[in-house]
Coordinates of C-alpha atoms (C1' of nucleotides) in Angstrom, one line a residue:
Chain S
M1 CA 0.1 0.1 0.2
N2 CA 3.2 2.5 0.8
D3 CA 5.1 1.3 -2.3
T4 CA 6.9 3.5 -4.5
S5 CA 9.6 1.0 -5.5
S6 CA 7.0 -1.2 -7.5
G7 CA 7.7 0.8 -10.7
T8 CA 4.0 -0.4 -11.8
S9 CA 1.0 2.8 -11.1
V10 CA 0.1 0.7 -8.1
S11 CA 1.6 3.2 -5.5
A12 CA -1.4 5.1 -7.4
V13 CA -3.9 2.8 -6.3
K14 CA -5.9 4.3 -3.1
D15 CA -8.4 0.7 -2.9
Q16 CA -6.6 -3.0 -1.4
V17 CA -5.4 -4.8 -4.1
R18 CA -7.6 -7.4 -5.3
V19 CA -6.2 -10.0 -7.6
R20 CA -7.7 -13.2 -8.6
M21 CA -6.6 -16.6 -10.1
A22 CA -9.2 -18.0 -12.2
P23 CA -8.7 -22.0 -13.3
S24 CA -10.9 -23.5 -15.0
P25 CA -11.4 -27.0 -13.4
T26 CA -11.4 -29.3 -16.1
G27 CA -8.2 -30.9 -15.3
Y28 CA -5.2 -30.7 -12.7
L29 CA -3.5 -27.6 -11.5
H30 CA -0.1 -27.1 -14.3
I31 CA 3.0 -25.5 -14.7
G32 CA 2.0 -22.3 -16.1
G33 CA -1.3 -22.2 -13.4
A34 CA 0.5 -23.2 -10.4
R35 CA 2.9 -19.9 -11.7
T36 CA -0.2 -17.4 -12.2
A37 CA -1.3 -18.2 -9.2
L38 CA 1.6 -17.6 -7.5
F39 CA 2.5 -14.2 -9.1
N40 CA -1.0 -13.5 -8.2
W41 CA -0.5 -14.7 -5.0
L42 CA 2.5 -12.7 -3.9
F43 CA 1.4 -9.9 -5.8
A44 CA -1.2 -9.4 -3.0
K45 CA 1.2 -10.4 -0.6
H46 CA 3.2 -7.7 -1.0
H47 CA 0.8 -5.1 -1.4
N48 CA -1.2 -6.7 1.5
G49 CA -3.9 -7.0 -0.5
R50 CA -6.5 -10.5 -0.9
F51 CA -5.6 -13.2 -3.6
I52 CA -9.4 -14.5 -4.7
L53 CA -9.9 -18.1 -5.9
R54 CA -12.8 -17.9 -8.6
I55 CA -13.6 -21.0 -10.1
D56 CA -14.4 -20.3 -14.2
D57 CA -16.8 -23.8 -14.6
T58 CA -19.2 -22.4 -17.1
D59 CA -18.3 -25.1 -19.5
A60 CA -20.5 -27.8 -17.6
A61 CA -19.6 -30.2 -20.0
R62 CA -16.1 -30.2 -18.9
S63 CA -16.0 -29.2 -15.7
T64 CA -15.9 -31.6 -12.6
D65 CA -15.4 -32.2 -9.2
E66 CA -12.6 -33.7 -8.6
S67 CA -10.3 -31.9 -11.2
M68 CA -11.4 -28.7 -8.7
H69 CA -10.8 -30.7 -5.3
E70 CA -7.4 -31.7 -7.4
I71 CA -6.7 -28.0 -7.9
Y72 CA -7.5 -26.9 -4.0
D73 CA -4.8 -29.6 -3.2
A74 CA -2.2 -28.5 -5.2
L75 CA -2.5 -25.6 -4.2
K76 CA -2.1 -25.7 -1.0
W77 CA 0.2 -27.8 -0.6
L78 CA 1.8 -25.2 -2.5
G79 CA 1.1 -22.7 0.6
I80 CA -0.8 -20.8 -1.6
N81 CA -4.1 -19.4 0.1
W82 CA -6.9 -17.6 -0.9
D83 CA -8.7 -15.0 0.7
E84 CA -12.1 -15.6 -0.7
Q85 CA -13.6 -17.9 -3.5
Y86 CA -16.3 -17.6 -6.1
V87 CA -17.9 -20.2 -8.0
Q88 CA -19.3 -19.0 -11.2
S89 CA -22.0 -21.7 -11.9
E90 CA -23.5 -20.2 -8.8
R91 CA -23.9 -16.9 -10.2
R92 CA -25.4 -17.8 -13.3
G93 CA -28.4 -14.7 -12.1
I94 CA -25.4 -12.0 -12.2
Y95 CA -24.3 -12.7 -15.8
D96 CA -28.1 -13.1 -16.9
D97 CA -28.9 -9.3 -15.6
Y98 CA -25.9 -8.0 -17.6
V99 CA -26.9 -9.4 -20.4
A100 CA -30.3 -8.4 -20.4
Q101 CA -29.0 -4.5 -19.9
L102 CA -26.6 -5.4 -22.8
L103 CA -29.4 -6.2 -25.1
A104 CA -32.0 -3.8 -23.9
S105 CA -29.1 -1.1 -24.7
G106 CA -28.6 -2.5 -28.5
N107 CA -24.9 -3.5 -27.3
A108 CA -25.8 -7.6 -28.3
Y109 CA -27.3 -9.3 -30.7
H110 CA -29.5 -12.7 -31.2
C111 CA -27.7 -14.5 -33.4
Y112 CA -29.2 -17.3 -35.3
C113 CA -26.9 -19.0 -37.0
T114 CA -25.8 -22.7 -36.8
P115 CA -23.0 -24.0 -36.2
E116 CA -22.7 -25.8 -39.7
E117 CA -23.3 -21.6 -40.7
L118 CA -20.7 -20.4 -39.4
E119 CA -18.8 -22.9 -40.2
E120 CA -19.1 -22.0 -43.4
I121 CA -18.6 -18.5 -43.3
R122 CA -15.2 -19.1 -41.1
A123 CA -14.2 -20.8 -44.6
Q124 CA -14.8 -17.9 -46.8
A125 CA -13.7 -15.5 -44.6
R126 CA -10.3 -17.0 -44.0
A127 CA -10.6 -17.6 -48.2
D128 CA -10.8 -14.2 -48.8
K129 CA -8.3 -13.2 -46.5
Q130 CA -11.0 -11.4 -44.4
T131 CA -8.8 -10.1 -41.2
R132 CA -12.8 -10.8 -39.1
S133 CA -14.1 -14.7 -39.3
Y134 CA -17.4 -14.0 -38.7
D135 CA -19.5 -11.2 -40.9
R136 CA -22.1 -10.0 -38.5
R137 CA -24.7 -11.1 -40.5
C138 CA -27.1 -11.3 -37.5
R139 CA -26.7 -8.3 -36.5
H140 CA -29.5 -6.1 -38.4
L141 CA -32.1 -9.1 -38.8
T142 CA -35.8 -8.3 -40.0
S143 CA -38.6 -9.7 -37.7
E144 CA -39.7 -12.2 -40.5
A145 CA -36.3 -13.2 -40.2
V146 CA -35.8 -13.8 -36.7
E147 CA -39.8 -15.1 -37.3
S148 CA -38.8 -17.9 -39.1
F149 CA -35.9 -19.3 -37.3
V150 CA -38.0 -19.5 -34.3
T151 CA -40.8 -21.1 -36.3
E152 CA -37.7 -23.8 -37.5
G153 CA -36.8 -23.9 -34.3
R154 CA -32.9 -22.7 -34.2
K155 CA -31.9 -21.2 -30.7
P156 CA -29.7 -18.0 -31.0
T157 CA -26.5 -17.3 -29.4
I158 CA -26.4 -13.9 -27.9
R159 CA -23.0 -11.5 -29.8
I160 CA -21.4 -8.4 -28.7
K161 CA -21.5 -5.9 -31.0
M162 CA -18.0 -4.4 -31.2
P163 CA -17.0 -0.8 -31.5
D164 CA -16.2 0.9 -34.6
T165 CA -13.3 3.0 -32.4
P166 CA -10.2 1.8 -31.3
I167 CA -9.9 0.1 -27.7
R168 CA -6.8 1.3 -25.9
V169 CA -5.2 -1.4 -24.0
D170 CA -2.9 -1.0 -20.9
D171 CA -0.4 -3.5 -20.0
L172 CA 1.8 -3.5 -16.5
V173 CA 4.2 -6.1 -18.1
L174 CA 3.5 -5.4 -22.1
G175 CA 2.9 -1.5 -22.0
S176 CA 0.0 0.2 -24.2
R177 CA -1.7 -0.3 -27.5
N178 CA -4.5 0.4 -29.7
I179 CA -6.4 -2.4 -31.4
D180 CA -7.6 -1.6 -34.4
P181 CA -11.4 -2.4 -34.1
D182 CA -11.8 -3.7 -37.1
T183 CA -9.5 -6.8 -36.1
L184 CA -12.7 -7.7 -33.2
E185 CA -14.8 -10.1 -33.2
D186 CA -18.9 -9.8 -32.7
E187 CA -17.9 -12.5 -30.2
V188 CA -20.6 -15.2 -28.6
I189 CA -21.1 -14.4 -24.7
V190 CA -24.1 -16.5 -24.7
R191 CA -24.3 -19.6 -26.0
S192 CA -27.7 -21.1 -27.7
N193 CA -28.3 -23.7 -24.4
G194 CA -28.5 -20.2 -22.1
M195 CA -25.2 -20.9 -20.9
P196 CA -22.7 -17.4 -20.5
N197 CA -19.1 -17.5 -22.0
Y198 CA -15.9 -17.0 -20.8
N199 CA -15.3 -13.1 -22.1
L200 CA -18.0 -12.5 -20.9
T201 CA -17.8 -13.7 -17.3
S202 CA -14.9 -13.0 -17.2
I203 CA -14.9 -9.8 -17.0
I204 CA -17.9 -8.6 -15.6
D205 CA -16.4 -10.7 -12.1
D206 CA -13.6 -9.1 -12.3
V207 CA -15.4 -5.8 -12.3
E208 CA -18.1 -7.7 -9.0
I209 CA -15.8 -9.1 -7.0
Q210 CA -13.9 -5.8 -7.5
I211 CA -10.7 -7.4 -8.8
T212 CA -8.0 -4.2 -9.3
H213 CA -5.5 -6.2 -11.5
V214 CA -5.5 -9.0 -13.7
V215 CA -3.0 -11.1 -14.0
R216 CA -2.8 -14.0 -16.4
G217 CA -1.4 -15.4 -19.6
T218 CA -0.3 -13.7 -22.5
E219 CA -2.8 -16.4 -24.3
H220 CA -5.5 -13.9 -23.2
L221 CA -3.9 -11.4 -24.6
N222 CA -6.3 -11.3 -27.2
N223 CA -9.4 -11.6 -25.0
T224 CA -8.6 -8.6 -23.2
P225 CA -9.6 -5.3 -25.7
K226 CA -13.1 -8.2 -26.1
Q227 CA -13.5 -8.0 -22.8
I228 CA -13.0 -4.5 -22.4
A229 CA -15.2 -3.4 -25.4
I230 CA -17.9 -5.2 -22.8
A231 CA -17.2 -3.7 -19.7
N232 CA -17.3 -0.5 -22.1
A233 CA -20.7 -1.1 -23.4
L234 CA -22.0 -1.5 -19.9
D235 CA -20.3 1.6 -18.4
L236 CA -18.3 0.0 -15.9
K237 CA -14.5 0.4 -14.6
I238 CA -12.4 -1.7 -15.7
P239 CA -9.4 -3.3 -13.7
Q240 CA -5.3 -2.9 -14.6
F241 CA -4.2 -5.6 -16.6
A242 CA -0.9 -7.8 -16.3
H243 CA -0.3 -10.4 -18.9
I244 CA 2.7 -12.6 -18.2
P245 CA 4.7 -14.7 -20.5
L246 CA 3.9 -18.4 -21.1
V247 CA 6.4 -20.8 -19.9
L248 CA 7.1 -23.2 -22.9
D249 CA 8.4 -26.8 -23.4
S250 CA 12.3 -27.8 -24.4
G251 CA 11.0 -27.1 -27.9
G252 CA 9.6 -23.6 -26.9
R253 CA 6.0 -24.5 -27.1
K254 CA 3.7 -23.6 -24.6
M255 CA 3.1 -26.4 -21.7
S256 CA -0.1 -27.5 -22.1
K257 CA -1.9 -30.0 -20.4
R258 CA -3.2 -31.0 -24.0
H259 CA 0.6 -32.0 -25.0
H260 CA 2.5 -32.6 -22.0
G261 CA 0.4 -35.1 -20.3
D262 CA 1.1 -35.4 -16.5
L263 CA 4.2 -33.5 -17.5
V264 CA 2.6 -30.2 -16.8
A265 CA 1.2 -31.7 -13.5
V266 CA 2.2 -29.7 -10.2
N267 CA 0.7 -33.2 -8.4
R268 CA 3.0 -35.4 -10.2
Y269 CA 6.2 -33.1 -8.8
R270 CA 5.0 -33.7 -5.5
E271 CA 4.7 -37.3 -6.3
Q272 CA 8.1 -37.6 -7.5
G273 CA 9.0 -35.6 -3.8
Y274 CA 9.8 -32.4 -5.1
L275 CA 9.4 -30.1 -2.1
P276 CA 6.9 -27.1 -2.8
E277 CA 9.6 -24.1 -1.7
A278 CA 11.6 -25.6 -4.9
M279 CA 8.4 -25.7 -7.0
L280 CA 7.7 -22.4 -6.1
N281 CA 11.3 -20.8 -6.2
F282 CA 11.6 -22.6 -9.6
V283 CA 8.2 -21.3 -11.4
V284 CA 9.1 -17.5 -9.5
R285 CA 12.3 -17.4 -11.8
L286 CA 10.2 -18.0 -15.2
G287 CA 10.3 -14.7 -15.8
W288 CA 11.0 -12.8 -13.1
S289 CA 14.0 -12.1 -12.0
Y290 CA 15.5 -10.0 -8.5
D291 CA 18.9 -8.8 -9.9
D292 CA 21.7 -10.1 -11.5
K293 CA 22.7 -12.7 -8.7
Q294 CA 20.2 -14.4 -6.4
E295 CA 18.7 -17.6 -7.4
I296 CA 17.4 -19.0 -4.3
F297 CA 14.5 -16.9 -2.8
S298 CA 12.5 -18.3 0.6
V299 CA 8.8 -17.3 0.0
D300 CA 8.9 -14.6 2.8
E301 CA 11.4 -13.0 0.7
L302 CA 9.7 -13.4 -2.0
V303 CA 6.4 -11.2 -0.8
E304 CA 9.2 -8.8 0.4
K305 CA 10.4 -8.7 -3.2
F306 CA 8.1 -9.9 -5.8
D307 CA 7.7 -6.9 -8.4
L308 CA 5.3 -6.8 -11.4
A309 CA 7.6 -4.3 -13.0
R310 CA 10.5 -6.9 -13.4
V311 CA 8.7 -9.8 -15.0
G312 CA 10.3 -10.3 -18.6
K313 CA 8.0 -10.3 -22.0
S314 CA 9.7 -13.1 -22.9
G315 CA 8.4 -16.8 -22.7
S316 CA 10.8 -19.0 -20.7
V317 CA 11.2 -22.5 -21.2
F318 CA 10.9 -24.7 -18.4
D319 CA 14.1 -26.8 -17.6
I320 CA 13.9 -29.5 -15.0
K321 CA 17.7 -29.0 -14.2
K322 CA 17.3 -26.2 -12.7
L323 CA 14.0 -27.4 -10.8
E324 CA 16.5 -30.5 -9.6
W325 CA 19.4 -28.6 -8.4
L326 CA 16.4 -26.5 -6.4
N327 CA 14.8 -29.1 -5.0
S328 CA 18.1 -30.7 -4.0
H329 CA 19.5 -27.3 -2.1
Y330 CA 15.8 -27.3 -0.6
I331 CA 15.9 -31.1 1.1
N332 CA 19.5 -30.6 2.3
Q333 CA 18.3 -27.8 3.7
L334 CA 16.1 -29.8 5.9
D335 CA 17.8 -31.2 9.1
V336 CA 18.4 -34.5 9.1
A337 CA 15.0 -35.1 11.4
A338 CA 13.0 -32.9 8.6
R339 CA 14.0 -35.1 6.1
T340 CA 13.8 -38.1 7.5
D341 CA 10.3 -37.3 7.7
A342 CA 10.2 -36.4 4.4
V343 CA 11.4 -39.3 3.3
I344 CA 9.0 -41.8 5.3
P345 CA 6.4 -41.3 3.0
F346 CA 8.4 -42.5 -0.1
W347 CA 10.2 -45.9 2.0
Q348 CA 6.1 -47.0 2.8
K349 CA 4.9 -46.7 -0.5
E350 CA 7.5 -48.4 -1.9
G351 CA 6.8 -51.8 0.8
L352 CA 10.2 -51.1 2.6
L353 CA 8.7 -49.9 6.0
D354 CA 7.2 -52.2 8.1
S355 CA 6.8 -50.0 11.3
T356 CA 9.8 -52.4 13.5
E357 CA 12.8 -49.9 12.2
D358 CA 13.7 -47.9 15.1
R359 CA 13.6 -43.8 14.4
A360 CA 17.1 -44.3 15.1
W361 CA 18.5 -46.1 12.5
L362 CA 16.8 -44.2 10.0
E363 CA 17.8 -41.1 10.8
S364 CA 21.4 -42.8 10.0
I365 CA 20.4 -43.7 7.0
V366 CA 19.3 -40.5 5.7
E367 CA 22.3 -39.2 7.7
A368 CA 24.2 -41.1 6.0
V369 CA 22.9 -40.5 2.7
G370 CA 23.8 -37.2 3.0
E371 CA 23.5 -34.6 -0.2
R372 CA 22.8 -37.5 -2.4
L373 CA 19.2 -36.9 -2.8
T374 CA 17.9 -34.6 -5.7
T375 CA 14.3 -35.5 -5.4
L376 CA 12.5 -37.5 -2.1
Q377 CA 12.1 -40.2 -3.9
D378 CA 15.7 -40.8 -4.7
I379 CA 15.9 -42.3 -1.4
I380 CA 14.5 -45.6 -2.6
P381 CA 17.7 -46.4 -5.0
Q382 CA 19.9 -44.9 -2.5
T383 CA 18.5 -46.7 0.3
R384 CA 17.1 -50.4 -0.6
Y385 CA 19.6 -52.7 0.1
F386 CA 19.5 -51.1 3.7
F387 CA 16.0 -52.7 4.6
T388 CA 16.0 -56.0 1.8
G389 CA 18.5 -58.3 0.9
E390 CA 16.8 -59.0 -2.4
F391 CA 18.7 -57.0 -4.9
E392 CA 20.0 -57.7 -8.3
Y393 CA 24.1 -57.3 -8.7
E394 CA 24.3 -54.1 -11.0
P395 CA 26.3 -55.7 -14.3
K396 CA 28.0 -52.6 -15.6
A397 CA 29.8 -52.9 -11.6
V398 CA 30.2 -56.4 -11.4
K399 CA 32.1 -56.6 -14.6
K400 CA 33.9 -53.4 -13.8
W401 CA 34.6 -54.2 -10.2
W402 CA 34.0 -58.0 -9.8
G403 CA 36.1 -58.7 -12.9
N404 CA 35.0 -59.9 -15.8
S405 CA 37.7 -62.7 -16.7
E406 CA 37.7 -65.6 -14.7
E407 CA 41.0 -65.4 -13.0
K408 CA 39.5 -61.3 -11.4
R409 CA 36.9 -63.2 -10.5
D410 CA 39.4 -65.1 -8.6
N411 CA 40.6 -63.0 -7.2
T412 CA 37.8 -60.9 -6.0
R413 CA 36.6 -63.8 -3.8
Q414 CA 40.0 -63.8 -2.6
I415 CA 39.6 -60.3 -1.0
L416 CA 36.1 -60.3 0.1
T417 CA 37.0 -63.8 1.5
N418 CA 39.6 -61.7 3.8
V419 CA 37.2 -59.1 4.3
L420 CA 35.0 -61.6 5.9
Q421 CA 37.4 -62.7 8.0
I422 CA 38.4 -59.5 9.0
L423 CA 35.0 -58.4 9.7
E424 CA 34.0 -61.5 11.0
E425 CA 37.1 -61.2 13.8
S426 CA 37.1 -57.5 14.7
P427 CA 36.0 -57.4 18.5
T428 CA 34.2 -54.0 18.1
F429 CA 31.9 -53.1 15.0
D430 CA 32.5 -49.0 14.9
I431 CA 33.6 -47.3 12.0
E432 CA 37.2 -46.3 13.3
T433 CA 37.7 -50.4 14.2
L434 CA 36.9 -50.9 10.9
E435 CA 38.3 -49.0 8.9
A436 CA 41.7 -49.3 10.5
A437 CA 41.3 -52.7 9.8
I438 CA 40.7 -53.1 6.1
W439 CA 42.9 -50.5 5.5
K440 CA 46.1 -52.4 6.9
Y441 CA 44.7 -55.2 5.1
T442 CA 44.8 -53.8 1.4
D443 CA 47.6 -52.0 2.2
K444 CA 50.2 -54.8 3.3
N445 CA 49.2 -56.5 0.3
N446 CA 49.2 -54.2 -2.7
I447 CA 45.5 -54.3 -2.8
K448 CA 44.1 -50.7 -4.1
R449 CA 41.5 -49.8 -1.5
V450 CA 39.2 -49.2 -4.1
A451 CA 38.7 -52.3 -5.5
A452 CA 38.1 -53.3 -2.2
M453 CA 35.9 -51.2 -1.6
Q454 CA 33.9 -51.8 -4.4
A455 CA 34.0 -55.0 -4.5
L456 CA 32.8 -55.3 -0.9
R457 CA 30.1 -52.2 -2.1
I458 CA 28.9 -54.2 -4.4
A459 CA 28.8 -57.6 -2.5
L460 CA 26.5 -55.6 0.0
T461 CA 24.0 -53.2 -1.9
G462 CA 24.5 -54.5 -5.3
T463 CA 25.5 -51.0 -6.9
S464 CA 28.8 -48.9 -7.5
F465 CA 28.2 -45.9 -5.6
G466 CA 26.4 -44.5 -2.4
P467 CA 27.0 -43.4 1.0
S468 CA 30.6 -43.9 3.0
L469 CA 31.0 -47.8 2.8
F470 CA 32.1 -48.0 6.1
D471 CA 28.4 -46.1 7.7
I472 CA 27.0 -48.8 5.5
V473 CA 28.5 -51.7 6.5
V474 CA 27.6 -50.2 10.5
L475 CA 24.0 -49.3 9.5
L476 CA 23.6 -53.2 8.1
G477 CA 25.8 -54.6 11.0
R478 CA 27.7 -57.7 11.1
N479 CA 24.9 -60.1 11.2
E480 CA 23.6 -58.9 8.4
V481 CA 26.9 -58.4 6.3
L482 CA 28.1 -61.6 7.6
K483 CA 25.4 -62.7 5.5
R484 CA 25.6 -60.8 2.4
I485 CA 29.5 -61.5 1.5
P486 CA 29.3 -65.0 1.7
K487 CA 26.2 -64.8 -0.6
A488 CA 28.1 -62.6 -3.3
I489 CA 31.0 -64.8 -3.1
T490 CA 29.1 -67.4 -4.2
H491 CA 27.4 -65.5 -6.9
L492 CA 30.5 -64.7 -8.4
Chain A
rG1 C1' -5.0 -17.2 -43.9
rC2 C1' -5.7 -12.7 -40.3
rC3 C1' -4.8 -11.0 -35.7
rG4 C1' -1.1 -10.1 -31.4
rC5 C1' 3.2 -10.7 -28.9
rU6 C1' 8.4 -11.3 -28.7
rA7 C1' 14.3 -12.0 -29.7
rU8 C1' 21.1 -11.4 -24.4
rC9 C1' 25.1 -18.2 -23.9
rG10 C1' 21.9 -24.6 -24.6
rU11 C1' 18.6 -22.9 -20.4
rC12 C1' 16.7 -19.0 -16.7
rU13 C1' 18.4 -14.2 -17.0
rA14 C1' 21.7 -9.5 -15.0
rG15 C1' 22.5 -5.0 -18.0
rG16 C1' 21.2 -1.5 -21.0
rG17 C1' 24.3 4.4 -25.9
rG18 C1' 31.2 3.7 -24.2
rU19 C1' 31.6 -3.0 -19.6
rU20 C1' 37.1 -7.9 -20.4
rA21 C1' 28.3 -8.0 -22.0
rG22 C1' 27.7 -10.4 -15.0
rG23 C1' 25.2 -14.6 -12.3
rA24 C1' 22.6 -19.1 -11.9
rC25 C1' 21.4 -24.1 -13.9
rG26 C1' 23.4 -27.6 -17.3
rG27 C1' 28.7 -29.0 -19.8
rG28 C1' 34.0 -30.1 -19.6
rU29 C1' 39.0 -30.2 -17.0
rG30 C1' 41.3 -30.7 -13.0
rG31 C1' 41.6 -31.2 -7.1
rU32 C1' 39.7 -34.2 -2.2
rU33 C1' 37.9 -39.2 -1.5
rC34 C1' 36.3 -45.8 -0.9
rU35 C1' 32.4 -45.1 -4.9
rC36 C1' 28.8 -41.8 -6.3
rA37 C1' 26.9 -37.2 -4.4
rG38 C1' 28.9 -32.7 -2.7
rC39 C1' 32.8 -29.3 -2.3
rC40 C1' 37.0 -26.6 -4.3
rA41 C1' 39.4 -24.1 -8.1
rC42 C1' 39.5 -23.3 -13.7
rC43 C1' 37.3 -23.6 -18.8
rA44 C1' 34.5 -23.4 -23.0
rA45 C1' 29.3 -21.0 -24.2
rA46 C1' 24.8 -15.2 -25.9
rC47 C1' 23.5 -9.6 -27.6
rC48 C1' 18.7 -12.7 -35.1
rG49 C1' 19.3 -10.1 -39.6
rG50 C1' 19.7 -5.2 -42.3
rG51 C1' 19.3 -0.2 -42.6
rG52 C1' 19.1 4.5 -39.6
rU53 C1' 20.5 8.1 -35.6
rU54 C1' 24.9 8.6 -32.8
rC55 C1' 31.8 10.7 -32.5
rG56 C1' 30.1 5.4 -31.0
rA57 C1' 24.7 0.8 -30.9
rA58 C1' 23.5 -5.3 -27.9
rU59 C1' 21.2 -0.5 -26.0
rC60 C1' 16.9 3.9 -29.4
rC61 C1' 14.2 4.1 -34.6
rC62 C1' 12.7 1.7 -38.9
rC63 C1' 12.4 -2.9 -41.5
rG64 C1' 12.9 -8.2 -42.5
rU65 C1' 13.3 -12.7 -40.3
rA66 C1' 12.1 -16.2 -36.9
rG67 C1' 9.4 -18.2 -33.0
rC68 C1' 5.6 -18.6 -30.0
rG69 C1' -0.1 -16.4 -29.3
rG70 C1' -4.6 -16.5 -30.5
rU71 C1' -8.1 -17.1 -34.3
rA72 C1' -14.8 -22.5 -31.0
rC73 C1' -21.8 -21.7 -29.1
rC74 C1' -13.5 -24.3 -24.3
rA75 C1' -11.0 -21.1 -20.7

RNA sequence: GCCGCUAUCGUCUAGGGGUUAGGACGGGUGGUUCUCAGCCACCAAACCGGGGUUCGAAUCCCCGUAGCGGUACCA
């Protein structure tokens, strides 16, 4: 409210900032939607305003309850809470009143064209290289014509009559421009079944619920002059607009459910073990930056620093590598207890935990894994062998470290046999003692440490990578280790 | 086809009339180490093209070009 640094005209607005996110419940929340929500939410928080959730469900055929709840879930998971909520299907009366007004003032008219006719008109317009695809033929229907359509049983749509003067669009991100009225379509604002359409309901609600700033994706840019025209015809005061650039795939195309499936679903990332903090931090940097050095932002910092004036104009590519980097950063930020809490559901889902494991042991495992997690899901390949001796010996690792000739394998068997004996006879089973004993053995016999260790690692874990091997040995415990080594020797 | 938007390393971006065009992710090399990850050091990597304006243009203007978005009785 006292913002002088924003660079937008927000500072001039006396009233409270009110922004909204208006998803249509026709699927899950996707990355682009999450970013729109986040930008709006941050803008609201930054200005001490209100963030409103509006469910744009005027398309009854495609809207589902299930989808609505998925969107709620995803938003809540991200920590994007809303102060008010509206559902368009419950507000039908409001739209009907405005439509009646539009009809009465002559700013809207009934259109009796059938979908087939419209398609023909469109095809013709295109062939003629026309700017508009509807020729406005129903603007001036004689009463006889109307009557015959009605007796034919045709149900009309209602179209808005576009003005013949330019429409000025001011955009906080893209700047201002005038739209040539010749390019404007007499949009259908009410379907023949009586349901109002997006361009009508959207602007009416924005005005009705007193939205001060409409922050949405640039796919809506062409809708803006149409919506302004509707508001003008109704003599309504329009909000400010800010169109934010699209989120693109690696090929530079808009990310969409249609083309990318659940690759764009926020919930998918949640299931894979991405942290909401990482998602937020990642997504906010798609199109927004603070300065030339900061990449990591806490939510509080974002609220403090977010500014529409620093939103770029061009689309940004979704780069999973960067998300992964941020995610591992935020996972590593968690202390061992919190990280253990975060990882337990993943062990459970994998069926690795049967409630006999004690907390201290689990925390030790997480401690040993250290900074090796990119996603929480990574805990599975990193730690499966702690919970079960039933694993495959990874072929590539076997070939490299156990050897691919009979001679080399004999050698490995010998090493493992010796190591087994050392571990068996060690008076205590702690890292220092074992390490000293093993090093003594390898150095004395001129065996490369790495060779012995990797041979043992594969015997114990099936893989050639992972935490410090002495951590693993101790965490597995003497009994288990003494079982796994002979098994490996037999398998060799 | 028509309408619109955009254009800095592969990616996210900083900058913006005079800079060695900066950072980060990713990539590469070396070091540390029982492996991997990490960490440390270093390297490669960009102003779409052409015209102006100007002493000077990546930056301002124009024109191209390319990419993308929209073009529904979807939102």
